[in-house]
Coordinates of C-alpha atoms in Angstrom, one line a residue:
Chain A
M20 CA 157.0 6.4 152.0
R21 CA 153.5 8.0 151.2
T22 CA 154.3 11.5 152.6
L23 CA 157.9 11.3 151.3
I24 CA 157.1 10.9 147.7
L25 CA 154.2 13.2 147.9
Y26 CA 156.3 15.8 149.2
F27 CA 158.8 15.5 146.4
S28 CA 155.9 15.1 143.4
L29 CA 154.2 18.6 145.3
L30 CA 157.7 20.8 144.9
L31 CA 159.0 19.5 142.0
F32 CA 155.6 20.3 140.4
L33 CA 155.5 23.8 142.1
R34 CA 159.4 24.1 141.1
L35 CA 158.0 23.1 137.7
L36 CA 154.5 26.4 137.6
G37 CA 157.6 28.7 139.0
K38 CA 158.6 31.7 140.7
R39 CA 154.9 33.0 140.4
Q40 CA 152.9 30.9 142.8
L41 CA 155.4 31.5 145.0
G42 CA 154.7 35.1 144.7
E43 CA 151.6 37.1 143.9
M44 CA 149.1 34.4 143.0
E45 CA 146.4 35.2 140.0
L46 CA 142.6 33.0 140.3
S47 CA 143.7 30.3 138.6
E48 CA 147.5 29.9 140.4
F49 CA 146.1 30.4 143.7
L50 CA 143.4 27.6 143.0
V51 CA 145.7 25.4 141.7
A52 CA 148.1 26.0 144.5
S53 CA 145.2 25.3 147.6
L54 CA 143.5 22.2 145.6
I55 CA 147.1 20.8 145.3
A56 CA 147.9 20.9 149.0
D57 CA 144.6 19.3 149.9
L58 CA 145.1 16.8 147.2
A59 CA 147.4 15.4 148.4
A60 CA 146.9 15.4 152.9
N61 CA 143.9 13.0 151.5
P62 CA 146.0 9.8 150.4
L63 CA 148.3 10.8 153.5
Q64 CA 145.7 10.6 155.8
D65 CA 143.8 7.7 154.7
I66 CA 145.9 5.0 154.2
G67 CA 143.0 3.2 152.0
M68 CA 143.1 5.3 149.3
P69 CA 145.7 4.8 146.4
M70 CA 148.5 6.8 146.1
L71 CA 147.8 7.9 143.1
N72 CA 144.3 9.0 143.4
G73 CA 146.0 11.8 145.1
I74 CA 149.7 12.1 142.2
I75 CA 147.1 11.7 139.1
P76 CA 144.5 14.8 139.9
I77 CA 147.5 16.5 141.1
V78 CA 149.4 16.4 137.5
T79 CA 146.3 16.8 135.9
L80 CA 146.4 20.1 137.8
F81 CA 149.6 21.2 137.5
C82 CA 149.1 20.2 133.8
C83 CA 146.8 22.5 133.8
E84 CA 148.0 25.1 135.3
M85 CA 151.1 25.1 132.8
L86 CA 149.3 25.1 129.3
I87 CA 146.6 28.4 130.6
S88 CA 148.9 30.2 132.2
T89 CA 150.5 30.0 128.3
L90 CA 148.0 30.3 126.7
S91 CA 146.8 33.3 128.7
M92 CA 150.6 34.4 128.4
R93 CA 149.8 34.5 124.2
S94 CA 145.5 36.0 124.1
V95 CA 144.8 39.5 125.8
R96 CA 141.3 38.1 125.6
L97 CA 141.6 35.0 127.0
R98 CA 143.8 36.6 130.2
A99 CA 141.1 39.4 131.0
F100 CA 138.5 36.2 130.5
L101 CA 140.4 34.5 133.5
F102 CA 141.9 36.8 135.1
G103 CA 140.0 39.8 135.6
K104 CA 141.5 43.8 134.2
P105 CA 142.7 46.0 136.9
S106 CA 140.1 48.6 138.1
L107 CA 140.5 52.1 138.7
L108 CA 139.1 53.4 141.6
I109 CA 140.8 56.2 142.1
F110 CA 141.2 58.6 139.0
H111 CA 142.8 61.5 139.1
G112 CA 142.5 61.9 142.8
R113 CA 138.2 60.9 142.3
I114 CA 137.2 57.7 144.1
D115 CA 135.6 56.1 141.4
Q116 CA 131.8 54.3 143.6
R117 CA 130.8 52.2 141.4
E118 CA 133.7 50.9 140.7
M119 CA 134.8 49.9 144.7
R120 CA 130.7 48.4 145.0
Q121 CA 131.6 45.9 142.1
N122 CA 134.7 44.9 143.7
R123 CA 132.8 44.8 146.5
F124 CA 135.9 47.1 148.8
T125 CA 134.5 48.8 151.2
L126 CA 135.9 52.6 152.2
D127 CA 137.8 50.6 155.4
E128 CA 139.9 47.8 153.2
L129 CA 141.0 51.0 151.2
M130 CA 141.6 53.9 154.2
Q131 CA 143.8 50.2 155.2
E132 CA 145.9 49.7 151.8
M133 CA 146.8 53.5 152.0
R134 CA 147.9 53.3 155.2
S135 CA 150.0 50.2 154.2
Q136 CA 151.4 52.3 151.9
G137 CA 152.2 55.0 154.3
V138 CA 149.7 57.6 152.5
R139 CA 148.6 59.9 155.3
D140 CA 146.4 62.2 153.0
L141 CA 144.2 60.9 150.0
S142 CA 144.1 64.3 148.1
T143 CA 148.2 62.6 147.4
V144 CA 147.2 60.2 145.1
E145 CA 146.3 60.4 141.7
Y146 CA 145.9 56.7 140.7
A147 CA 144.5 53.1 142.4
F148 CA 144.9 50.5 141.4
L149 CA 143.2 47.2 142.8
E150 CA 145.3 44.8 140.6
T151 CA 143.6 40.7 139.7
S152 CA 145.8 40.0 142.2
G153 CA 144.3 41.8 145.1
K154 CA 146.3 44.6 146.0
L155 CA 146.2 47.6 145.7
S156 CA 148.5 49.6 143.9
I157 CA 148.9 53.4 144.5
L158 CA 150.0 56.1 142.7
L159 CA 150.6 60.2 144.2
Y160 CA 150.7 63.2 142.5
P161 CA 154.3 63.4 141.0
N162 CA 153.7 66.8 143.6
E163 CA 153.8 64.1 145.8
Q164 CA 156.4 61.7 145.7
P165 CA 159.5 61.2 147.3
P166 CA 162.7 63.3 145.5
S167 CA 164.6 61.2 143.4
A168 CA 168.9 62.1 143.3
G169 CA 168.1 62.6 139.7
D170 CA 165.3 64.8 141.1
L171 CA 167.7 66.8 143.4
N172 CA 170.4 66.8 141.5
V173 CA 172.4 64.5 143.8
P174 CA 175.1 62.3 142.1
K175 CA 174.6 58.5 143.0
R176 CA 177.1 56.1 143.4
I177 CA 177.1 53.4 141.4
T178 CA 177.0 50.3 143.9
G179 CA 174.9 47.8 141.9
F180 CA 173.7 44.4 143.9
P181 CA 175.9 42.8 146.3
R182 CA 176.4 39.5 145.4
I183 CA 176.8 36.7 148.2
L184 CA 180.8 35.3 147.6
V185 CA 180.6 33.3 151.3
S186 CA 177.6 31.8 153.2
D187 CA 177.9 30.2 156.1
G188 CA 181.7 29.5 155.7
R189 CA 181.6 28.3 151.8
L190 CA 182.5 30.1 149.2
I191 CA 180.1 30.5 146.5
R192 CA 183.1 30.7 144.0
E193 CA 180.7 31.0 140.8
N194 CA 179.2 34.1 142.0
L195 CA 183.0 35.2 143.0
I196 CA 184.3 34.7 139.1
K197 CA 181.4 36.6 138.5
S198 CA 181.9 39.9 140.5
G199 CA 185.6 40.2 138.7
H200 CA 187.1 39.5 141.9
D201 CA 189.5 36.0 142.2
E202 CA 190.9 34.2 145.3
R203 CA 193.6 35.9 145.3
W204 CA 191.7 39.5 146.5
L205 CA 188.7 37.7 148.8
A206 CA 192.6 36.4 151.3
K207 CA 193.4 39.8 151.4
Q208 CA 189.8 41.2 151.7
L209 CA 190.2 38.2 154.6
V210 CA 193.1 38.6 156.0
L211 CA 192.4 42.5 156.7
R212 CA 188.3 41.6 158.8
G213 CA 191.4 39.1 160.5
C214 CA 188.5 36.2 159.9
E215 CA 189.3 32.8 157.8
L216 CA 186.9 31.5 155.5
G217 CA 185.4 29.8 157.5
E218 CA 184.6 31.7 160.1
V219 CA 182.2 34.3 157.6
F220 CA 179.0 34.0 158.0
L221 CA 178.2 36.4 155.0
L222 CA 180.2 38.2 152.7
T223 CA 178.6 40.2 150.2
V224 CA 180.7 42.4 146.9
D225 CA 178.5 44.7 144.9
D226 CA 180.0 46.6 142.0
A227 CA 181.6 49.2 143.7
S228 CA 183.9 46.5 145.2
Q229 CA 181.8 47.5 148.7
V230 CA 182.6 44.8 150.9
Y231 CA 180.1 43.5 154.0
C232 CA 180.4 41.0 156.1
A233 CA 179.7 39.2 158.7
K234 CA 181.6 36.7 161.4
K235 CA 179.6 33.8 162.5
E236 CA 178.6 34.2 166.5
R237 CA 180.8 31.7 168.7
N238 CA 178.1 29.1 170.1
T239 CA 176.8 28.7 166.3
Chain B
M18 CA 157.7 25.8 125.1
K19 CA 159.6 22.7 126.6
R20 CA 157.6 22.4 129.5
E21 CA 154.2 23.2 128.3
L22 CA 155.0 20.3 125.5
V23 CA 156.0 18.6 128.5
A24 CA 152.0 19.0 130.0
I25 CA 150.0 18.0 127.2
A26 CA 152.5 15.1 126.5
L27 CA 152.2 14.5 129.8
L28 CA 147.5 14.6 129.6
I29 CA 147.6 12.8 126.8
L30 CA 149.3 10.1 128.6
M31 CA 146.7 10.2 131.9
L32 CA 144.3 9.9 129.1
G33 CA 145.7 6.6 128.2
F34 CA 146.4 5.2 131.0
L35 CA 142.7 6.1 132.6
F36 CA 140.9 4.3 129.1
G37 CA 143.7 2.2 129.7
N38 CA 142.8 1.2 132.7
L39 CA 139.1 1.2 132.3
R40 CA 139.7 -1.5 129.9
F41 CA 142.2 -3.4 132.5
L42 CA 139.3 -3.1 134.8
G43 CA 136.4 -4.2 132.3
D44 CA 138.7 -7.2 131.9
L45 CA 139.3 -7.9 135.1
V46 CA 135.8 -7.9 136.1
E47 CA 134.2 -9.3 133.2
E48 CA 136.7 -12.8 133.6
V49 CA 135.7 -12.5 137.9
E50 CA 132.1 -12.1 136.2
S51 CA 132.3 -15.0 133.8
A52 CA 133.1 -17.3 135.9
L53 CA 130.9 -17.4 139.2
G54 CA 128.0 -16.6 136.4
R55 CA 129.0 -20.3 135.3
S56 CA 129.7 -20.5 138.8
A57 CA 125.8 -19.4 139.9
A58 CA 124.3 -22.0 136.6
A59 CA 125.5 -25.4 137.8
W60 CA 124.6 -24.0 141.4
E61 CA 121.3 -24.0 139.7
R62 CA 121.5 -27.4 138.2
G63 CA 122.5 -29.1 141.6
D64 CA 126.1 -29.4 140.2
R65 CA 127.6 -28.8 143.4
Q66 CA 131.7 -29.6 143.2
L67 CA 131.9 -27.6 139.6
A68 CA 129.6 -24.3 141.7
V69 CA 133.0 -24.6 144.1
S70 CA 135.0 -24.8 141.3
E71 CA 134.0 -21.7 138.9
M72 CA 133.7 -19.8 142.4
E73 CA 137.3 -20.5 142.9
T74 CA 138.4 -19.8 139.4
A75 CA 136.6 -16.6 139.7
M76 CA 138.3 -15.5 142.8
E77 CA 141.8 -16.7 141.3
A78 CA 140.9 -14.4 138.5
W79 CA 140.5 -11.4 141.5
H80 CA 143.6 -12.3 143.5
S81 CA 145.9 -12.8 140.3
A82 CA 144.7 -9.2 140.0
A83 CA 146.1 -8.0 143.4
E84 CA 148.4 -6.1 142.9
Y85 CA 146.6 -4.4 140.5
A86 CA 143.6 -4.0 143.4
H87 CA 146.2 -2.3 145.4
I88 CA 147.5 0.6 143.4
M89 CA 143.8 1.2 141.7
L90 CA 141.4 0.4 143.9
R91 CA 139.9 1.7 147.3
Q92 CA 141.9 -1.1 150.0
G93 CA 137.5 -1.0 151.5
E94 CA 136.4 -1.8 147.6
I95 CA 139.2 -4.7 148.1
D96 CA 137.9 -5.4 151.2
A97 CA 134.2 -5.4 150.2
V98 CA 134.9 -7.9 147.0
S99 CA 136.8 -10.1 149.6
D100 CA 134.3 -10.4 152.5
A101 CA 132.1 -11.0 149.5
F102 CA 134.1 -14.1 147.9
F103 CA 134.4 -15.7 151.4
D104 CA 131.1 -15.5 152.3
L105 CA 129.8 -16.7 148.8
S106 CA 132.3 -20.1 149.7
A107 CA 130.9 -20.6 153.1
A108 CA 127.8 -20.0 151.6
L109 CA 128.4 -23.1 148.7
R110 CA 130.0 -25.3 151.1
E111 CA 127.2 -25.3 153.8
G112 CA 124.9 -25.8 150.4
E113 CA 122.8 -23.1 151.8
E114 CA 120.0 -21.3 149.7
K115 CA 121.2 -17.8 151.2
S116 CA 124.5 -18.6 148.4
T117 CA 122.0 -16.7 145.4
D118 CA 122.5 -14.1 147.9
A119 CA 126.0 -14.2 148.4
Y120 CA 126.0 -14.1 144.6
L121 CA 123.9 -10.8 143.8
R122 CA 126.1 -9.6 146.8
L123 CA 129.6 -10.6 145.4
Y124 CA 127.8 -8.9 141.6
Y125 CA 127.1 -5.6 143.0
H126 CA 130.5 -5.3 144.9
L127 CA 132.4 -6.1 141.7
D128 CA 130.2 -4.1 139.6
S129 CA 130.3 -1.3 141.5
I130 CA 134.1 -1.1 141.1
E131 CA 133.5 -0.8 137.4
R132 CA 131.0 1.7 137.6
M133 CA 132.8 4.4 140.2
D134 CA 136.2 4.0 137.3
A135 CA 133.4 4.4 134.0
L136 CA 133.8 7.5 132.8
R137 CA 129.2 8.1 133.4
L138 CA 128.0 11.5 134.2
S139 CA 127.0 9.1 137.9
S140 CA 130.4 8.6 138.4
I141 CA 131.5 11.8 137.9
F142 CA 129.0 14.0 139.9

């Protein structure tokens, strides 16, 4: 019972904190996430501990994080104080060794990040920012960047993004409406592909009405 | 902005809850300790019957807050106080000298509960 209560409480609070908590985290967010997990575990492991000893600190952390996030959004100074500022490790192709020392960022780590982002040659890097989340952002010299369709004068097809219309045999009506189609159109697409709604694993459509359809495998 | 207001409201609510809890706990401990005090005074005068009766009043006051205790206090603390009560009860019925120790032990456990939850540097650190 305790496990269920704490689990759903955690789920609710982390959901309320927002997507940032699940993506790249700032320092305070990382702190809250790891503290919350630990706080929740204590009453689960020790049945003699009141459950409020877990829930109250979690609620307190959630409230503090919510307020700090809001205040830091409104104040640049507070944001810089709490989260720091991005550090420029490479400026105009030159490695700033002092910045690297200050951030305790080693050459091995720099090379590792370069490799993970597909950069073979350091001389192609114009800027490299060490973000406040700890991620390294690399910006190449304009000449080194891959050409875009616009650069090559290649006409691009407007496709928008694919919307899921059918997921595991179930129609998502809201997406069907947003895509500008109706059920008659969907039925026609299914007939063209020789399947029924319940047999579809995934069906998407983009703004150019390009349809992708994957049928369910027989054993599922 | 709604979420932030809810967060502030929750913090204020929890602060209120904290002070309410401290007050309730203080009153409970005071009620139990004053009955114990009367019991100890009666014991010293040689009035065993009154001592036992007041001790039972103290025990009843403690047990009447059982729901609160199980929600708010650690099980170890509850057990320590309950054990101390049983020891005191046994000591009083046997009419032994160790009754004084039993009183002191019970006072200590009750004070410890109040001290641990109080807003003091010693309880925070």
